[in-house]
Tab-separated table of C-alpha atoms in Angstrom:
chain	number	residue	atom	x	y	z
A	303	MET	CA	-21.613	8.198	5.759
A	304	ASN	CA	-18.725	9.324	7.758
A	305	THR	CA	-18.931	13.219	8.854
A	306	LEU	CA	-15.662	15.041	7.797
A	307	LYS	CA	-14.943	15.541	11.451
A	308	SER	CA	-14.481	11.906	11.851
A	309	VAL	CA	-12.376	11.287	8.355
A	310	PHE	CA	-9.362	13.064	9.155
A	311	HIS	CA	-7.146	12.683	12.210
A	312	ALA	CA	-4.829	15.311	14.016
A	313	GLY	CA	-1.762	13.879	12.046
A	314	GLU	CA	-3.280	14.448	8.725
A	315	LEU	CA	-4.720	17.592	9.494
A	316	ALA	CA	-1.419	18.896	10.616
A	317	VAL	CA	0.161	17.714	7.328
A	318	GLN	CA	-2.632	19.235	5.192
A	319	GLN	CA	-2.042	22.699	6.691
A	320	ARG	CA	1.778	22.624	6.377
A	321	MET	CA	1.323	22.046	2.724
A	322	GLY	CA	-1.356	24.456	2.339
A	323	GLN	CA	-4.122	21.933	0.946
A	324	ALA	CA	-6.561	21.845	3.902
A	325	ASP	CA	-9.417	23.142	1.811
A	326	ILE	CA	-8.620	20.507	-1.093
A	327	ALA	CA	-8.421	17.619	1.516
A	328	ALA	CA	-11.843	18.977	2.781
A	329	ARG	CA	-13.201	19.004	-0.564
A	330	VAL	CA	-11.799	15.659	-1.629
A	331	GLY	CA	-12.835	13.978	1.715
A	332	ARG	CA	-16.322	14.110	0.952
A	333	MET	CA	-16.155	11.042	-1.152
A	334	ILE	CA	-14.838	8.738	1.884
A	335	ARG	CA	-17.571	6.637	2.962
A	336	ALA	CA	-18.305	3.649	5.106
A	337	ASP	CA	-20.489	1.795	2.746
A	338	ILE	CA	-19.299	-0.016	-0.514
A	339	PRO	CA	-20.577	1.682	-3.469
A	340	PHE	CA	-21.950	-0.752	-6.542
A	341	ALA	CA	-19.232	0.395	-8.694
A	342	ALA	CA	-16.311	-0.578	-5.744
A	343	ALA	CA	-17.964	-3.915	-5.446
A	344	GLU	CA	-17.854	-4.882	-9.153
A	345	PHE	CA	-14.361	-3.474	-9.067
A	346	LEU	CA	-13.284	-5.754	-6.240
A	347	THR	CA	-14.641	-8.948	-7.926
A	348	GLU	CA	-12.345	-8.138	-11.134
A	349	GLN	CA	-8.937	-8.123	-9.036
A	350	PRO	CA	-6.679	-10.966	-9.133
A	351	MET	CA	-4.618	-9.109	-6.049
A	352	ILE	CA	-5.115	-6.868	-3.287
A	353	VAL	CA	-2.764	-5.553	-0.592
A	354	ILE	CA	-3.428	-5.733	3.273
A	355	ALA	CA	-1.831	-3.652	5.980
A	356	ALA	CA	-1.936	-4.239	9.806
A	357	ALA	CA	0.247	-4.405	12.823
A	358	ASP	CA	1.818	-7.857	14.247
A	359	ALA	CA	1.831	-8.699	17.856
A	360	ASP	CA	4.749	-6.683	18.613
A	361	GLY	CA	2.966	-3.611	16.917
A	362	ARG	CA	5.124	-3.417	13.829
A	363	MET	CA	3.542	-2.666	10.586
A	364	TRP	CA	3.537	-4.712	7.608
A	365	ALA	CA	1.939	-5.002	4.065
A	366	SER	CA	1.236	-8.226	2.440
A	367	GLN	CA	0.180	-9.336	-1.067
A	368	LEU	CA	-2.728	-11.645	-1.470
A	369	SER	CA	-3.690	-13.109	-4.860
A	370	GLY	CA	-6.529	-15.333	-6.363
A	371	PRO	CA	-8.636	-15.685	-9.392
A	372	PRO	CA	-10.853	-12.698	-9.884
A	373	GLY	CA	-13.795	-13.043	-7.534
A	374	PHE	CA	-11.594	-14.114	-4.639
A	375	VAL	CA	-12.181	-10.895	-3.229
A	376	HIS	CA	-16.066	-9.848	-3.072
A	377	THR	CA	-18.607	-7.967	-1.092
A	378	SER	CA	-21.228	-10.019	1.242
A	379	GLY	CA	-23.059	-6.633	2.343
A	380	ASP	CA	-23.141	-2.860	2.023
A	381	ARG	CA	-20.031	-2.736	4.779
A	382	ALA	CA	-18.494	-6.120	4.103
A	383	ILE	CA	-15.848	-7.728	2.056
A	384	GLU	CA	-14.743	-11.546	1.895
A	385	VAL	CA	-11.347	-12.391	0.944
A	386	ASP	CA	-11.205	-16.071	-0.027
A	387	THR	CA	-7.327	-16.742	0.735
A	388	VAL	CA	-4.892	-15.842	3.551
A	389	PRO	CA	-1.448	-14.967	3.314
A	390	VAL	CA	1.270	-17.565	2.488
A	391	ALA	CA	3.226	-19.482	5.096
A	392	GLY	CA	6.001	-17.315	6.514
A	393	ASP	CA	4.120	-14.173	5.517
A	394	PRO	CA	4.684	-11.810	8.585
A	395	LEU	CA	0.941	-11.368	8.791
A	396	ALA	CA	-0.177	-14.953	8.410
A	397	ASP	CA	-0.155	-15.537	12.148
A	398	PRO	CA	-1.467	-11.941	13.062
A	399	LEU	CA	-4.427	-12.211	10.893
A	400	HIS	CA	-5.751	-15.038	12.740
A	401	SER	CA	-7.063	-12.795	15.061
A	402	THR	CA	-9.421	-9.596	14.540
A	403	ARG	CA	-7.567	-6.400	13.944
A	404	ASN	CA	-7.485	-3.171	12.285
A	405	VAL	CA	-6.488	-3.257	8.611
A	406	GLY	CA	-6.254	-1.204	5.418
A	407	MET	CA	-6.545	-2.608	2.079
A	408	ILE	CA	-5.835	-1.365	-1.310
A	409	ALA	CA	-6.903	-2.880	-4.690
A	410	LEU	CA	-4.517	-2.074	-7.573
A	411	GLN	CA	-5.874	-2.499	-11.180
A	412	PRO	CA	-2.610	-1.448	-13.292
A	413	GLY	CA	-3.841	-2.418	-16.391
A	414	LEU	CA	-6.386	0.554	-16.357
A	415	ARG	CA	-4.508	2.290	-13.642
A	416	ARG	CA	-7.373	1.968	-11.316
A	417	ARG	CA	-7.100	1.917	-7.354
A	418	MET	CA	-9.729	1.737	-4.425
A	419	ARG	CA	-8.874	1.850	-0.768
A	420	VAL	CA	-10.526	0.480	2.371
A	421	ASN	CA	-9.768	0.828	5.777
A	422	GLY	CA	-11.789	-1.239	8.655
A	423	VAL	CA	-11.522	-4.523	10.785
A	424	ILE	CA	-10.603	-7.794	9.661
A	425	ALA	CA	-11.553	-11.174	11.300
A	426	PRO	CA	-10.652	-14.787	10.170
A	427	THR	CA	-13.257	-17.037	8.470
A	428	ALA	CA	-13.280	-20.303	7.565
A	429	HIS	CA	-12.056	-19.698	4.310
A	430	GLY	CA	-10.273	-16.646	4.311
A	431	LEU	CA	-10.438	-13.126	5.952
A	432	HIS	CA	-13.622	-10.876	6.761
A	433	ILE	CA	-13.547	-7.228	6.403
A	434	ASP	CA	-16.062	-4.639	8.245
A	435	THR	CA	-15.366	-1.346	6.457
A	436	GLU	CA	-14.887	2.009	7.912
A	437	GLN	CA	-13.485	4.186	5.007
A	438	VAL	CA	-14.028	3.229	1.375
A	439	TYR	CA	-12.702	5.442	-1.474
A	440	SER	CA	-10.956	5.561	-4.847
A	441	ASN	CA	-8.036	7.210	-5.689
A	442	CYS	CA	-6.852	8.838	-9.088
A	443	PRO	CA	-4.713	7.299	-11.804
A	444	LYS	CA	-1.441	9.035	-10.998
A	445	TYR	CA	1.985	7.504	-10.790
A	446	ILE	CA	0.178	3.940	-11.634
A	447	SER	CA	2.450	2.074	-14.108
A	448	ARG	CA	0.601	-0.044	-16.708
A	449	ARG	CA	1.148	-3.812	-16.653
A	450	GLU	CA	-0.995	-6.898	-17.601
A	451	VAL	CA	-1.010	-10.491	-16.078
A	452	ARG	CA	0.858	-12.503	-18.366
A	453	GLU	CA	1.110	-15.856	-16.539
A	454	TRP	CA	-0.097	-17.535	-13.696
A	455	VAL	CA	2.554	-19.899	-12.111
A	456	THR	CA	0.848	-22.324	-9.502
A	457	GLY	CA	2.491	-25.334	-7.597
A	458	ALA	CA	5.488	-23.379	-6.364
A	459	THR	CA	6.274	-23.408	-2.521
A	460	PRO	CA	6.961	-20.317	-1.113
A	461	MET	CA	10.563	-19.888	0.050
A	462	VAL	CA	11.117	-17.415	3.084
A	463	ARG	CA	14.277	-15.654	4.071
A	464	ARG	CA	14.688	-13.031	6.842
A	465	GLY	CA	17.093	-10.490	7.597
A	466	ALA	CA	18.058	-7.223	9.296
A	467	ALA	CA	19.797	-5.436	6.142
A	468	LEU	CA	19.410	-5.236	2.126
A	469	ASP	CA	21.776	-7.324	0.445
A	470	SER	CA	23.045	-6.385	-3.022
A	471	ALA	CA	20.466	-8.246	-4.864
A	472	GLN	CA	17.827	-6.599	-2.738
A	473	GLN	CA	19.411	-3.268	-3.186
A	474	GLN	CA	19.000	-3.842	-6.846
A	475	LEU	CA	15.346	-5.124	-6.820
A	476	VAL	CA	14.370	-1.635	-4.464
A	477	SER	CA	16.397	0.444	-6.937
A	478	ARG	CA	14.643	-0.669	-9.992
A	479	THR	CA	11.018	-0.524	-8.890
A	480	ASP	CA	8.448	1.402	-10.241
A	481	ALA	CA	5.933	0.708	-7.475
A	482	PHE	CA	5.622	-0.200	-3.736
A	483	PHE	CA	3.084	-0.229	-1.099
A	484	VAL	CA	3.076	1.283	2.475
A	485	ALA	CA	1.511	0.273	5.605
A	486	SER	CA	0.926	2.854	8.107
A	487	ALA	CA	-1.536	3.472	11.270
A	488	ASP	CA	-2.508	6.493	13.284
A	489	ALA	CA	-2.160	7.102	16.807
A	490	ASN	CA	-5.029	4.815	17.642
A	491	GLY	CA	-3.888	2.071	15.420
A	492	HIS	CA	-6.571	2.380	12.489
A	493	ALA	CA	-4.347	0.768	9.303
A	494	ASP	CA	-4.221	2.185	5.972
A	495	ALA	CA	-2.436	0.753	2.638
A	496	SER	CA	-1.386	2.880	-0.134
A	497	HIS	CA	0.438	2.750	-3.203
A	498	ARG	CA	3.557	4.687	-4.355
A	499	GLY	CA	4.900	4.853	-8.050
A	500	GLY	CA	7.250	6.719	-10.149
A	501	ASN	CA	10.174	6.120	-12.418
A	502	PRO	CA	12.830	3.470	-11.512
A	503	GLY	CA	14.952	4.794	-8.980
A	504	PHE	CA	12.378	7.221	-7.455
A	505	LEU	CA	12.943	4.628	-4.314
A	506	GLN	CA	16.673	5.441	-3.197
A	507	VAL	CA	18.692	2.984	-1.147
A	508	LEU	CA	20.749	5.405	1.224
A	509	SER	CA	22.177	2.466	3.032
A	510	PRO	CA	21.360	-1.156	3.431
A	511	THR	CA	18.935	0.050	6.128
A	512	ARG	CA	17.961	3.350	5.089
A	513	LEU	CA	15.631	4.225	2.434
A	514	ARG	CA	14.044	7.395	0.786
A	515	TRP	CA	11.245	8.351	-1.541
A	516	PRO	CA	9.732	11.634	-2.612
A	517	ASP	CA	5.919	12.339	-2.091
A	518	TYR	CA	4.506	13.671	-5.296
A	519	ARG	CA	1.254	15.562	-5.355
A	520	GLY	CA	-1.821	13.297	-4.901
A	521	ASN	CA	-5.407	13.516	-3.639
A	522	SER	CA	-4.264	16.126	-0.754
A	523	MET	CA	-5.678	14.065	2.087
A	524	PHE	CA	-2.277	12.954	3.111
A	525	MET	CA	-3.341	9.956	4.862
A	526	THR	CA	-0.033	8.068	4.513
A	527	LEU	CA	1.849	11.234	5.616
A	528	GLY	CA	-0.389	11.786	8.359
A	529	ASN	CA	-0.194	8.517	9.878
A	530	ILE	CA	3.656	8.619	9.700
A	531	ALA	CA	3.360	11.921	11.470
A	532	ALA	CA	1.132	10.502	14.314
A	533	ASP	CA	3.295	7.136	14.430
A	534	PRO	CA	6.278	6.607	12.634
A	535	ARG	CA	5.887	2.783	12.639
A	536	CYS	CA	5.278	1.652	9.412
A	537	GLY	CA	5.985	-1.258	6.533
A	538	LEU	CA	6.809	-1.440	2.620
A	539	LEU	CA	5.807	-4.055	0.233
A	540	ILE	CA	8.111	-4.188	-2.823
A	541	PRO	CA	7.072	-6.682	-5.425
A	542	ASP	CA	9.206	-7.947	-8.371
A	543	TRP	CA	6.082	-8.227	-10.466
A	544	GLN	CA	7.910	-10.504	-13.244
A	545	THR	CA	9.256	-13.159	-10.588
A	546	GLY	CA	6.700	-13.165	-8.274
A	547	VAL	CA	9.159	-12.435	-5.301
A	548	THR	CA	8.096	-10.036	-2.445
A	549	LEU	CA	10.434	-7.796	-0.053
A	550	GLN	CA	8.526	-7.015	3.005
A	551	LEU	CA	9.922	-4.543	5.441
A	552	THR	CA	9.211	-3.103	8.404
A	553	GLY	CA	10.738	-0.035	10.427
A	554	THR	CA	10.089	3.439	11.193
A	555	ALA	CA	9.472	6.506	8.724
A	556	GLU	CA	10.094	10.044	9.148
A	557	ILE	CA	8.990	13.221	6.897
A	558	THR	CA	11.671	15.223	5.915
A	559	TRP	CA	11.169	18.839	5.306
A	560	ASP	CA	14.678	19.908	4.132
A	561	GLU	CA	14.409	20.688	0.321
A	562	THR	CA	17.985	19.862	-0.257
A	563	THR	CA	16.540	16.219	-0.039
A	564	PHE	CA	13.628	16.643	-2.473
A	565	THR	CA	13.556	14.972	-5.963
A	566	THR	CA	11.963	16.775	-8.987
A	567	GLY	CA	8.443	16.899	-8.465
A	568	ALA	CA	8.683	16.074	-4.421
A	569	GLN	CA	6.490	17.935	-1.865
A	570	CYS	CA	8.734	16.341	0.679
A	571	SER	CA	10.808	13.453	1.626
A	572	ILE	CA	10.129	10.296	3.610
A	573	ASP	CA	13.193	8.629	5.118
A	574	PHE	CA	12.523	5.123	6.116
A	575	THR	CA	14.982	2.806	8.549
A	576	LEU	CA	14.352	-0.743	8.485
A	577	THR	CA	14.474	-3.326	11.106
A	578	GLU	CA	13.660	-6.403	9.305
A	579	ILE	CA	13.287	-7.940	5.987
A	580	VAL	CA	11.101	-10.816	4.794
A	581	GLU	CA	11.755	-11.932	1.081
A	582	ILE	CA	9.411	-14.448	-0.049
A	583	SER	CA	10.119	-16.259	-3.247
A	584	GLY	CA	6.729	-17.542	-5.041
A	585	ALA	CA	4.820	-15.311	-2.800
A	586	THR	CA	2.454	-14.872	-5.553
A	587	PRO	CA	1.424	-17.101	-8.842
A	588	LEU	CA	1.012	-13.561	-10.900
A	589	ARG	CA	3.579	-12.916	-13.539
A	590	TRP	CA	3.135	-9.464	-15.147
A	591	SER	CA	4.226	-7.788	-18.193
A	592	GLU	CA	6.923	-5.058	-18.635
A	593	PRO	CA	5.731	-1.694	-17.239
A	594	GLU	CA	4.341	1.234	-19.173
A	595	LEU	CA	5.173	3.945	-16.803
A	596	SER	CA	3.145	6.794	-15.861
A	597	PRO	CA	3.067	9.747	-18.259
A	598	VAL	CA	2.780	11.619	-14.887
A	599	ASN	CA	5.833	10.857	-13.263
A	600	PRO	CA	8.086	13.547	-12.493
């Protein structure tokens, strides 16, 4: 198991101190381990979806959704995970994941408001991807909208569209989302994937190239904010849960401590400036039900 000294890097520690939550983070951080507990291994085999975070060849961060029948993600040892699929053609991580690199992974089970996170090193295999785990831990159920898979739609060919600014339809998708995923990394390139949830409108469109979201009280470890403090490059994955469309954005993020930018319940705000958008229609065969918003959303 990792020691606390190795769990948090300087960026995370700085944010924990600024928030006055360093003692809480030290206690919560004891749950982080390098091996995969039995309950976590079982949880992974039940999931039809995970999100992977990694950098491309230019160092830009992206988050990608991978889907498959339950069991497509499974363990192959105390510190090894197998993923029996790869990103769809045109996904910005399709080519980068042909080579070994640092990754973050999050498995989310919306129906039960459960999630677990993995950080480690990924390598391609004959049938998909292999992850050697370095950090494994679960998160609380806060801010997760409850939804269930209502349909699998197979046979669709993914259609890819790229741009440098959000068009009106994309802005509408961003504005109505109740969940998205963040890809970030520390100064040494160790990647992380995290979930952000809230009521529709919590992810604000400031302009076609700028977004803002609130940071709500969570586990006090501030892994995402700590990474942004150390390296502003990050990526967002915004799924349209009912159509299978995904928006993948890459750019830079900045923590805003100006309280005039805070919305209700926020500890701070994060301003994101995008440099590229990848929209994929038919990115996933999963079609989800209407959400039941989290009762703890501010």
